[in-house]
PDB file of C-alpha atoms and ligand atoms in Angstrom:
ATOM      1  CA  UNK P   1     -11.844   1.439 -27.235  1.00 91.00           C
ATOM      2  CA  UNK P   2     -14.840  -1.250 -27.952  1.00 93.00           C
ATOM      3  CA  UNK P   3     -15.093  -4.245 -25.965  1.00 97.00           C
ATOM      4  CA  UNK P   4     -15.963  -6.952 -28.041  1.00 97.00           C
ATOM      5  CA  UNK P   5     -15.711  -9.928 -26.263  1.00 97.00           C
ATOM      6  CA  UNK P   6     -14.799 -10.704 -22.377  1.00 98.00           C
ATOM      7  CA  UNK P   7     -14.236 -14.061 -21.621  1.00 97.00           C
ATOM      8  CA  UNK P   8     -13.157 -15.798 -18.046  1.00 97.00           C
ATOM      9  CA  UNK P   9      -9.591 -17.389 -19.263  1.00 97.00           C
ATOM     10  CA  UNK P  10      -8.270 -19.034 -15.736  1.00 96.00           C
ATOM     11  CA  UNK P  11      -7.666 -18.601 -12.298  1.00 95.00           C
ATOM     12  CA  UNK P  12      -3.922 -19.168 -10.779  1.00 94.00           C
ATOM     13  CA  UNK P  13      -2.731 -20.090  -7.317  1.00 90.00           C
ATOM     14  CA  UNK P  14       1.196 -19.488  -8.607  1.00 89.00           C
ATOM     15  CA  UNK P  15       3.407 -17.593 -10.696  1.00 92.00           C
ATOM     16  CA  UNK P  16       4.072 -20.197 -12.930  1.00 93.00           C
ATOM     17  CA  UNK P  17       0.531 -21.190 -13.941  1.00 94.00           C
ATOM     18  CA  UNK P  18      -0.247 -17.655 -15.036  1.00 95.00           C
ATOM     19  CA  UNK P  19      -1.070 -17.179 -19.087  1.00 96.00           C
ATOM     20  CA  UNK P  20       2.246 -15.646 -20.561  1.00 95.00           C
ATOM     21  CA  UNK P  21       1.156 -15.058 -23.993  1.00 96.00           C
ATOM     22  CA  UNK P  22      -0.569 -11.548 -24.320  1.00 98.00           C
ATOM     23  CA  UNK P  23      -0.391  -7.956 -22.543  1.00 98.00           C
ATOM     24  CA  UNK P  24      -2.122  -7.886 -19.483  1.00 98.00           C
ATOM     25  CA  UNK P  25      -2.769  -4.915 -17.084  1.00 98.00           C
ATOM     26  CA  UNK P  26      -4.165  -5.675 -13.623  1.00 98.00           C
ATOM     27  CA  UNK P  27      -6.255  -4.290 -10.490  1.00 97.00           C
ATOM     28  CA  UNK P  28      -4.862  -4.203  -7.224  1.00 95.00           C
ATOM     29  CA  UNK P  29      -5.871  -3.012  -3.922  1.00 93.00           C
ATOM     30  CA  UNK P  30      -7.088  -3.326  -0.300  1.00 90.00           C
ATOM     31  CA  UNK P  31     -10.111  -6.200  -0.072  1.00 88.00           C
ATOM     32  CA  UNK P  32     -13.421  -4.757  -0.889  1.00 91.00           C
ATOM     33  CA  UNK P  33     -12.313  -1.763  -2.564  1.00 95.00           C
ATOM     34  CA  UNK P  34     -13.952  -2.663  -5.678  1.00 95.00           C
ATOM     35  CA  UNK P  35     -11.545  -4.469  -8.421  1.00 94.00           C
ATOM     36  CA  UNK P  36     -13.613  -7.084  -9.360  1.00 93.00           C
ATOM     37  CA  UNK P  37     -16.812  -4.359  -9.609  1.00 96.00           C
ATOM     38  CA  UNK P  38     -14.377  -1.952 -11.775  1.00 97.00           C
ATOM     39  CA  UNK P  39     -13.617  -5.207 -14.132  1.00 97.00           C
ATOM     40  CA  UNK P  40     -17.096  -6.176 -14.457  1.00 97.00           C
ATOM     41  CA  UNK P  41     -17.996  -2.521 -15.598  1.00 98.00           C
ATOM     42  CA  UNK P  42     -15.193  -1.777 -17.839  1.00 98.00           C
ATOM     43  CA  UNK P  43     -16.409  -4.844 -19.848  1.00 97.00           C
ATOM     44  CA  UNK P  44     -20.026  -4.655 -19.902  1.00 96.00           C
ATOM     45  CA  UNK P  45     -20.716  -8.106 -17.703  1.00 95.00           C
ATOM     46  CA  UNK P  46     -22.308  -7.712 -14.292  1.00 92.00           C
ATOM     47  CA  UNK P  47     -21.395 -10.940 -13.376  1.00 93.00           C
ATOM     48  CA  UNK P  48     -17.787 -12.197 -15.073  1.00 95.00           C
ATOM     49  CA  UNK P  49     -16.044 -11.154 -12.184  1.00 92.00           C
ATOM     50  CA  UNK P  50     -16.996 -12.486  -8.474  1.00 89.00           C
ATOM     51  CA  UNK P  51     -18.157  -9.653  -6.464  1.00 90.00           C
ATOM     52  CA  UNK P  52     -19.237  -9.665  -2.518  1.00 84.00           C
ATOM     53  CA  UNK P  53     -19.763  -7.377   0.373  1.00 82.00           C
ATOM     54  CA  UNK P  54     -17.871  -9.629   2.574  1.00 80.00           C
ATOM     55  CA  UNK P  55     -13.848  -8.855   1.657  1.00 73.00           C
ATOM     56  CA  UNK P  56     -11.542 -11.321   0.602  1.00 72.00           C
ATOM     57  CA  UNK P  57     -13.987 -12.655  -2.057  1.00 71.00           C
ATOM     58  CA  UNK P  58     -10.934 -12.796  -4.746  1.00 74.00           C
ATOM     59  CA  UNK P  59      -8.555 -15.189  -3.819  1.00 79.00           C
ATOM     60  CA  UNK P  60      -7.012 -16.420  -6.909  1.00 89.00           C
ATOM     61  CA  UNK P  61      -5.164 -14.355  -9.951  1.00 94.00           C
ATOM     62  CA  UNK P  62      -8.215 -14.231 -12.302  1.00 95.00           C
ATOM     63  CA  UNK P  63      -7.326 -13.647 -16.039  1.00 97.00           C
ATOM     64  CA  UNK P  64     -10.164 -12.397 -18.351  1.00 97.00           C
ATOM     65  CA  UNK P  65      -9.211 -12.184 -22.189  1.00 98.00           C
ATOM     66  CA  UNK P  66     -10.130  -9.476 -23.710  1.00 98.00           C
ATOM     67  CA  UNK P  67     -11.116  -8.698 -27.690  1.00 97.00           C
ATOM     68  CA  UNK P  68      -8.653 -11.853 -28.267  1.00 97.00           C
ATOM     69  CA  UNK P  69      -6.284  -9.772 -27.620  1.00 97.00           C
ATOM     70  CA  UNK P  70      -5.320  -8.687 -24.007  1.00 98.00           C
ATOM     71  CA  UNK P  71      -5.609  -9.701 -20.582  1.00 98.00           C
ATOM     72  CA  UNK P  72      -7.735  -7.491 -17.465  1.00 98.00           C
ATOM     73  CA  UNK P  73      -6.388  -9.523 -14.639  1.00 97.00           C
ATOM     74  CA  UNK P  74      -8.092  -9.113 -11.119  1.00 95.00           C
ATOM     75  CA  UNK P  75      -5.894  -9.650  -8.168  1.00 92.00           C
ATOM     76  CA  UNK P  76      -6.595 -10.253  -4.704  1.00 88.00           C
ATOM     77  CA  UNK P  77      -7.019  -8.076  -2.633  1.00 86.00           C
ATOM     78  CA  UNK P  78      -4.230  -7.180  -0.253  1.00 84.00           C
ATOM     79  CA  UNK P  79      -4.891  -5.957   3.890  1.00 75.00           C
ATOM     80  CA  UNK P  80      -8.030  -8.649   4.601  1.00 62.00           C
ATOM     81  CA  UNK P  81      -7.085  -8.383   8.517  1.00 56.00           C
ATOM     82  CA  UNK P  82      -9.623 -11.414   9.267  1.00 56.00           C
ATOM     83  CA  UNK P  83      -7.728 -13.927   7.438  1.00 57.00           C
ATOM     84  CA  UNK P  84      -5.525 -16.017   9.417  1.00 60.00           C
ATOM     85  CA  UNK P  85      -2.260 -14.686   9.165  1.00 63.00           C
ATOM     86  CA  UNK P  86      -0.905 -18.029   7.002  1.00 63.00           C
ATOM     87  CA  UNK P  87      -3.819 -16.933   4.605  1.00 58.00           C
ATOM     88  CA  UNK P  88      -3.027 -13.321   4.147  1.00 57.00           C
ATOM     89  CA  UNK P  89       0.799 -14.336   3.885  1.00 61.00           C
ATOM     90  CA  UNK P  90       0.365 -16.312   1.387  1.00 57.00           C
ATOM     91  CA  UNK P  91      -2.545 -13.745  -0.381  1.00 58.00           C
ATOM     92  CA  UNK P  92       0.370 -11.257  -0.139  1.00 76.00           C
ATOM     93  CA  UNK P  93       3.632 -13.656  -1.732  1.00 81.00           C
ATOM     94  CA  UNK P  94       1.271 -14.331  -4.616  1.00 85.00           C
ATOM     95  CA  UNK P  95       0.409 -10.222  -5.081  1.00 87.00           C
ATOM     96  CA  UNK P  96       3.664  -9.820  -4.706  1.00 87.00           C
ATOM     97  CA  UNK P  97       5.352 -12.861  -7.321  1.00 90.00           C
ATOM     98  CA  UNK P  98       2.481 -11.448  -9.938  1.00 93.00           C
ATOM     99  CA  UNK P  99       3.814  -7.800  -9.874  1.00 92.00           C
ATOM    100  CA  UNK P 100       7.070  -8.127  -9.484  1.00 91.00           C
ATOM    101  CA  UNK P 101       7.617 -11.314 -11.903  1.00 92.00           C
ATOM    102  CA  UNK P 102       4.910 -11.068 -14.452  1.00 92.00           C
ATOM    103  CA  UNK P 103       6.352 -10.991 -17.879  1.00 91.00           C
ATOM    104  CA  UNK P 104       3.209  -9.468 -19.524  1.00 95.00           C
ATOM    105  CA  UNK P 105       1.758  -6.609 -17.527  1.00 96.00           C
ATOM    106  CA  UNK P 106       2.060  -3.865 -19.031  1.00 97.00           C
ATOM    107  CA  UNK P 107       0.433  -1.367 -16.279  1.00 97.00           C
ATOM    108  CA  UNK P 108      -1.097  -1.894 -12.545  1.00 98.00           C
ATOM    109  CA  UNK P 109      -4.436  -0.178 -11.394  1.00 98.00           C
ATOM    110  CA  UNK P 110      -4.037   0.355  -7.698  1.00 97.00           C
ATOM    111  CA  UNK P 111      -7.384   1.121  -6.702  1.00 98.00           C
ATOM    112  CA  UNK P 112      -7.549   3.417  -3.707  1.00 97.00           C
ATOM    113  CA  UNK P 113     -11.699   4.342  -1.591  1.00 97.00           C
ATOM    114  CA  UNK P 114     -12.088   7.787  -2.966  1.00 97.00           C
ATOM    115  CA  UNK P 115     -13.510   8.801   0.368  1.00 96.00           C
ATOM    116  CA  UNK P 116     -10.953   7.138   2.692  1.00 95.00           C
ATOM    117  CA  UNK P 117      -7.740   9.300   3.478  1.00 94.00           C
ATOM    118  CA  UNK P 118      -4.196   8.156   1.908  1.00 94.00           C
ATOM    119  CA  UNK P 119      -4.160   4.463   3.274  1.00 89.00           C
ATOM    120  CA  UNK P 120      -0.804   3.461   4.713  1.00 85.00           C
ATOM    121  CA  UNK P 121      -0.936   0.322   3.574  1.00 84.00           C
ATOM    122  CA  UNK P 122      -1.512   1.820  -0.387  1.00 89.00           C
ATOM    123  CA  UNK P 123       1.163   3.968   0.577  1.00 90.00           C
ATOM    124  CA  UNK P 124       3.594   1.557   1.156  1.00 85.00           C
ATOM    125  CA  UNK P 125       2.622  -1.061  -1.703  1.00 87.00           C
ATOM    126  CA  UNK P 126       3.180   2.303  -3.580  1.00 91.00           C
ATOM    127  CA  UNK P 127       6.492   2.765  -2.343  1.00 88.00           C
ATOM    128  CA  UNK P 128       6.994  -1.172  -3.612  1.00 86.00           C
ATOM    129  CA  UNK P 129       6.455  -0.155  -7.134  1.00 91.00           C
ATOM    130  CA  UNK P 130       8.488   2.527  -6.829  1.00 91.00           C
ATOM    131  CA  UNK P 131      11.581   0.778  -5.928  1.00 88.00           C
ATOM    132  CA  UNK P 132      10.956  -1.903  -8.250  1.00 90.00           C
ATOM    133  CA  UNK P 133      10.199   0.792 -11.560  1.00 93.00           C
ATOM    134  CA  UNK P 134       6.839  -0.974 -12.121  1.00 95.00           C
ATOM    135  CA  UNK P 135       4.589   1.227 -14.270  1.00 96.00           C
ATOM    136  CA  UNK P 136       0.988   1.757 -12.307  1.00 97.00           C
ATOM    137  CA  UNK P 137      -1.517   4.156 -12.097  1.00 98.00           C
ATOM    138  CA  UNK P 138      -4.200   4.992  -9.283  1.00 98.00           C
ATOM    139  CA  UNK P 139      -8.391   4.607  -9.875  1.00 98.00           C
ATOM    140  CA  UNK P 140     -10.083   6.406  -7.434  1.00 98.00           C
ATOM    141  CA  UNK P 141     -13.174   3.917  -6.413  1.00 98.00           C
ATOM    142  CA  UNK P 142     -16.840   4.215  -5.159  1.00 98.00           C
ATOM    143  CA  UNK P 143     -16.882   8.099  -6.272  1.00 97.00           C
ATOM    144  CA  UNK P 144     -20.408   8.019  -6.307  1.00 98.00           C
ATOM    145  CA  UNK P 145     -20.453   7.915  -2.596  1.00 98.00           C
ATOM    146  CA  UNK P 146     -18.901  11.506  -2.210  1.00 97.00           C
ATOM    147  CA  UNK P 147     -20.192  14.355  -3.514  1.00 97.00           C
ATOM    148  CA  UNK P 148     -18.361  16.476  -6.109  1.00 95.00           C
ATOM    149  CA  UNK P 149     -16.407  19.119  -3.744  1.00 97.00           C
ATOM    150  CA  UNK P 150     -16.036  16.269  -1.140  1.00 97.00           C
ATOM    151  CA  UNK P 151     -14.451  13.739  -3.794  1.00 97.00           C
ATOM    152  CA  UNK P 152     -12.250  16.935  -5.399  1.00 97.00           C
ATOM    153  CA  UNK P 153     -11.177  17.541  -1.865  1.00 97.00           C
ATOM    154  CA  UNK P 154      -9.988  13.933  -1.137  1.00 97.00           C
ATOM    155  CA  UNK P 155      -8.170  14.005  -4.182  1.00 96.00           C
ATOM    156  CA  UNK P 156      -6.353  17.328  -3.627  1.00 97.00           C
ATOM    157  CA  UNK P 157      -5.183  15.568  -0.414  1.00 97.00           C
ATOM    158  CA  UNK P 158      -4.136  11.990  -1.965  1.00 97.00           C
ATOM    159  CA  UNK P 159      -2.277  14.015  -4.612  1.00 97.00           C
ATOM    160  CA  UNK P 160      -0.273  16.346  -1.824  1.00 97.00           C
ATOM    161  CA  UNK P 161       0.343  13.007  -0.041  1.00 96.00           C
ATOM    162  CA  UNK P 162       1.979  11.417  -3.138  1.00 95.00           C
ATOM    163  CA  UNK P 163       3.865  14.884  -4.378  1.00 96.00           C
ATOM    164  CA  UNK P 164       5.845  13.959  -0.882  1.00 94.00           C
ATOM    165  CA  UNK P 165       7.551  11.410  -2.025  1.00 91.00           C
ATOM    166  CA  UNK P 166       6.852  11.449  -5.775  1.00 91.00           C
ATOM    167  CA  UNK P 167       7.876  14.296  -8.578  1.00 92.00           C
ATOM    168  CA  UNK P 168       5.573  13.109 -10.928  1.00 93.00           C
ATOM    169  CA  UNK P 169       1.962  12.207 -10.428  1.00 95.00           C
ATOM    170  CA  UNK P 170       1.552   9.034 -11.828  1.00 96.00           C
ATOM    171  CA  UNK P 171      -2.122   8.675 -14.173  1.00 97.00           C
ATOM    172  CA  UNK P 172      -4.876   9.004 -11.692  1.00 98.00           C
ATOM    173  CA  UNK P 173      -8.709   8.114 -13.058  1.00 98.00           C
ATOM    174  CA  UNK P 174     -11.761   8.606 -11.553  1.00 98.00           C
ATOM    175  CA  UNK P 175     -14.511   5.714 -11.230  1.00 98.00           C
ATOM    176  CA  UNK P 176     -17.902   4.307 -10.160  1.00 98.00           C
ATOM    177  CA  UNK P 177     -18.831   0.942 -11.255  1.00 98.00           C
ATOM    178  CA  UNK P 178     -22.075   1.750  -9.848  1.00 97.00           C
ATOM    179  CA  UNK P 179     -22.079   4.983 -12.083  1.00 97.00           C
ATOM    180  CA  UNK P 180     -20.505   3.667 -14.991  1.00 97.00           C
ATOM    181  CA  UNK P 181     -17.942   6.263 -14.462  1.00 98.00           C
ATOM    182  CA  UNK P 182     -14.288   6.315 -15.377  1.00 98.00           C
ATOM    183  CA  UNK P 183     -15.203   3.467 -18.298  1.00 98.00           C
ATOM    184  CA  UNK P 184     -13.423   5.446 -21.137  1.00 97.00           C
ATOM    185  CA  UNK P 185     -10.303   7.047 -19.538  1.00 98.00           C
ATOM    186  CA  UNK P 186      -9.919   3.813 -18.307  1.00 98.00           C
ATOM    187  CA  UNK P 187     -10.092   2.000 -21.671  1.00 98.00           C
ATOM    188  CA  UNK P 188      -8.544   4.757 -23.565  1.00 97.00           C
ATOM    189  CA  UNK P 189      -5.311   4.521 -21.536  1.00 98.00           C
ATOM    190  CA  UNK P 190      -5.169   0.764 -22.170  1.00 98.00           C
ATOM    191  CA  UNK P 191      -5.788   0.904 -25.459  1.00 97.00           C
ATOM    192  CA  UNK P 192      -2.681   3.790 -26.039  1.00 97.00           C
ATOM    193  CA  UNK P 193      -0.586   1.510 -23.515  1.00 96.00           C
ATOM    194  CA  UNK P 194      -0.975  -2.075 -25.555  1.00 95.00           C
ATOM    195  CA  UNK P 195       2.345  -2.700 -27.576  1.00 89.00           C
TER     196      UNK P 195
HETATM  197  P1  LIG U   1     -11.917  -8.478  -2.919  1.00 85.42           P
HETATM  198  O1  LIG U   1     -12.044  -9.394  -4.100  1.00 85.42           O
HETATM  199  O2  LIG U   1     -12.560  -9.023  -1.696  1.00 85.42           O
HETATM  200  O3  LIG U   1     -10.527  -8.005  -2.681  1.00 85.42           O
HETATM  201  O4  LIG U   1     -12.816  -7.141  -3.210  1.00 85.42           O
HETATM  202  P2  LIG U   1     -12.878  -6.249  -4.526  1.00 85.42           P
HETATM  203  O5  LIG U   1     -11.866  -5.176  -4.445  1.00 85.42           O
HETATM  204  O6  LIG U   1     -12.869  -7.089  -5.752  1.00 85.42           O
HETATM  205  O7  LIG U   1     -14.310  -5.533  -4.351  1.00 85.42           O
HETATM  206  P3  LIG U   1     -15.694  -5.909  -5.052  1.00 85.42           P
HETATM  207  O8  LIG U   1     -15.677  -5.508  -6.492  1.00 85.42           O
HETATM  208  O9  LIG U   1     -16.047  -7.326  -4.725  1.00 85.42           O
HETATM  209  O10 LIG U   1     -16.691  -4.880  -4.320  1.00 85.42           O
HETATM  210  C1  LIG U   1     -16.793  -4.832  -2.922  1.00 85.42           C
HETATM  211  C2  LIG U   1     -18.102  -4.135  -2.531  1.00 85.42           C
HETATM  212  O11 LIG U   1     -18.068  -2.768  -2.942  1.00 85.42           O
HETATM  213  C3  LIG U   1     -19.337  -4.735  -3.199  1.00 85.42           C
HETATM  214  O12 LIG U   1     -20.401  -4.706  -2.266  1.00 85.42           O
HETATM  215  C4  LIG U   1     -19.608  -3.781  -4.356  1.00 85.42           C
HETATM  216  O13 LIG U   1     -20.969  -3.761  -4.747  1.00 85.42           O
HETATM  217  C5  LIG U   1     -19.174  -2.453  -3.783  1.00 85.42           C
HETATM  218  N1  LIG U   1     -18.717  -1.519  -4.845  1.00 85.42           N
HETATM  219  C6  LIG U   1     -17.738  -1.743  -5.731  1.00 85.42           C
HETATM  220  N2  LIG U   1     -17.577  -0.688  -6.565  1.00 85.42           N
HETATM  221  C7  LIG U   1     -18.473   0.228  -6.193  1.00 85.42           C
HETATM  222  C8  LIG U   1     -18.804   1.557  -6.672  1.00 85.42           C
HETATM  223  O14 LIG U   1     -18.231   2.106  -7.625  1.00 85.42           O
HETATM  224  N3  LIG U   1     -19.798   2.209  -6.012  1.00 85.42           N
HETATM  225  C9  LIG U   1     -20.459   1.660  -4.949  1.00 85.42           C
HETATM  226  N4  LIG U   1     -21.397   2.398  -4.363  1.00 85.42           N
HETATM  227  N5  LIG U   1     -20.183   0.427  -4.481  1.00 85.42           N
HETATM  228  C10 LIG U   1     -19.209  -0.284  -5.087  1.00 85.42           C
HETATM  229 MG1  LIG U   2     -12.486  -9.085  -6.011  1.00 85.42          MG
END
């Protein structure tokens, strides 16, 4: 799919003031692990979506419109440990009102450190979209910090953790924003999942 146009639409602090008029499909995961990079470089833009070093940079529900058509929607990111805990409480009731409530996403990304072994708190917010039959899929981030075997390895053991509690693999893409990596599967998939 081309991107034609990416524009910054509007950041929400609630449910209610999120956009409920086109598909959307969002990117979750731990602070830091690269969401707001992985937006940026699906669209083209270096700098549409905030990135830092420092984690916790995305604090709002950020929706981008896409081609006039579609929503990318970066999240916050959930397991910021330095936050006070009234912060991260309320960082994790507004993750969790916006995928459990949202009318219009059709798909979650939960973005998982391709060098970092299965994450227990991924694992669980996994489990959480289990129970509640929301449809995700998992981007493997930062691959160009691995080397091929090394990132094929970690894989083989994130899938072998999932295949214990899962009978299906759910779709699992590879990416480097730094790379430009995982751009078309990416897009592809939208494109095939917009109504
Ligand atoms: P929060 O908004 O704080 O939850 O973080 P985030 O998940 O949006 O991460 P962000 O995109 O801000 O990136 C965090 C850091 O990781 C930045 O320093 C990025 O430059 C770096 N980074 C992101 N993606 C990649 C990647 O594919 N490769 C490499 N090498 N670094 C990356
Ligand atoms: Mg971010």
């Amino acid at each position: 799919m081309q991107i034609t146009s990416a524009i910054f639409k509007c950041s929400s602090a609630k449910l209610s003031q999120v956009p409920r008029d086109l598909p959307e499909f969002a990117f979750i995961g731990r602070s830091n692990v690269g969401k707001s990079s992985l937006l940026n470089m699906l669209v083209g833009q270096k700098g549409l979506a905030k990135v830092s070093a420092t984690p916790g940079k995305t604090r709002l529900i950020n929706h981008f419109l896409i081609n006039d058509a579609w929503y990318l929607v970066d999240l916050p990111g959930y397991g910021y440990a330095r936050a006070s805990k009234s912060i991260r409480e309320q960082f994790s009731k507004l993750i969790r009102d916006y995928v459990t409530k949202s009318e219009q996403m059709q798909l979650l990304f939960v973005l998982v450190d391709s060098r970092l072994e299965p994450q227990r708190i991924d694992l669980e917010f996994i489990e959480l979209l289990g129970e509640q039959g929301i449809p995700f899929g998992i981007v493997f981030t930062k691959c160009d910090k691995l080397s091929s075997s090394a990132l094929a390895s970690s894989m083989a053991r994130y899938k072998r953790k999932l295949l214990e509690s899962w009978e299906e693999l759910p779709p699992i893409f590879i990416s480097s924003s730094e790379k430009k990596q995982g751009r078309d599967e990416i897009l592809d998939f939208i494109e095939n999942c917009l109504p």
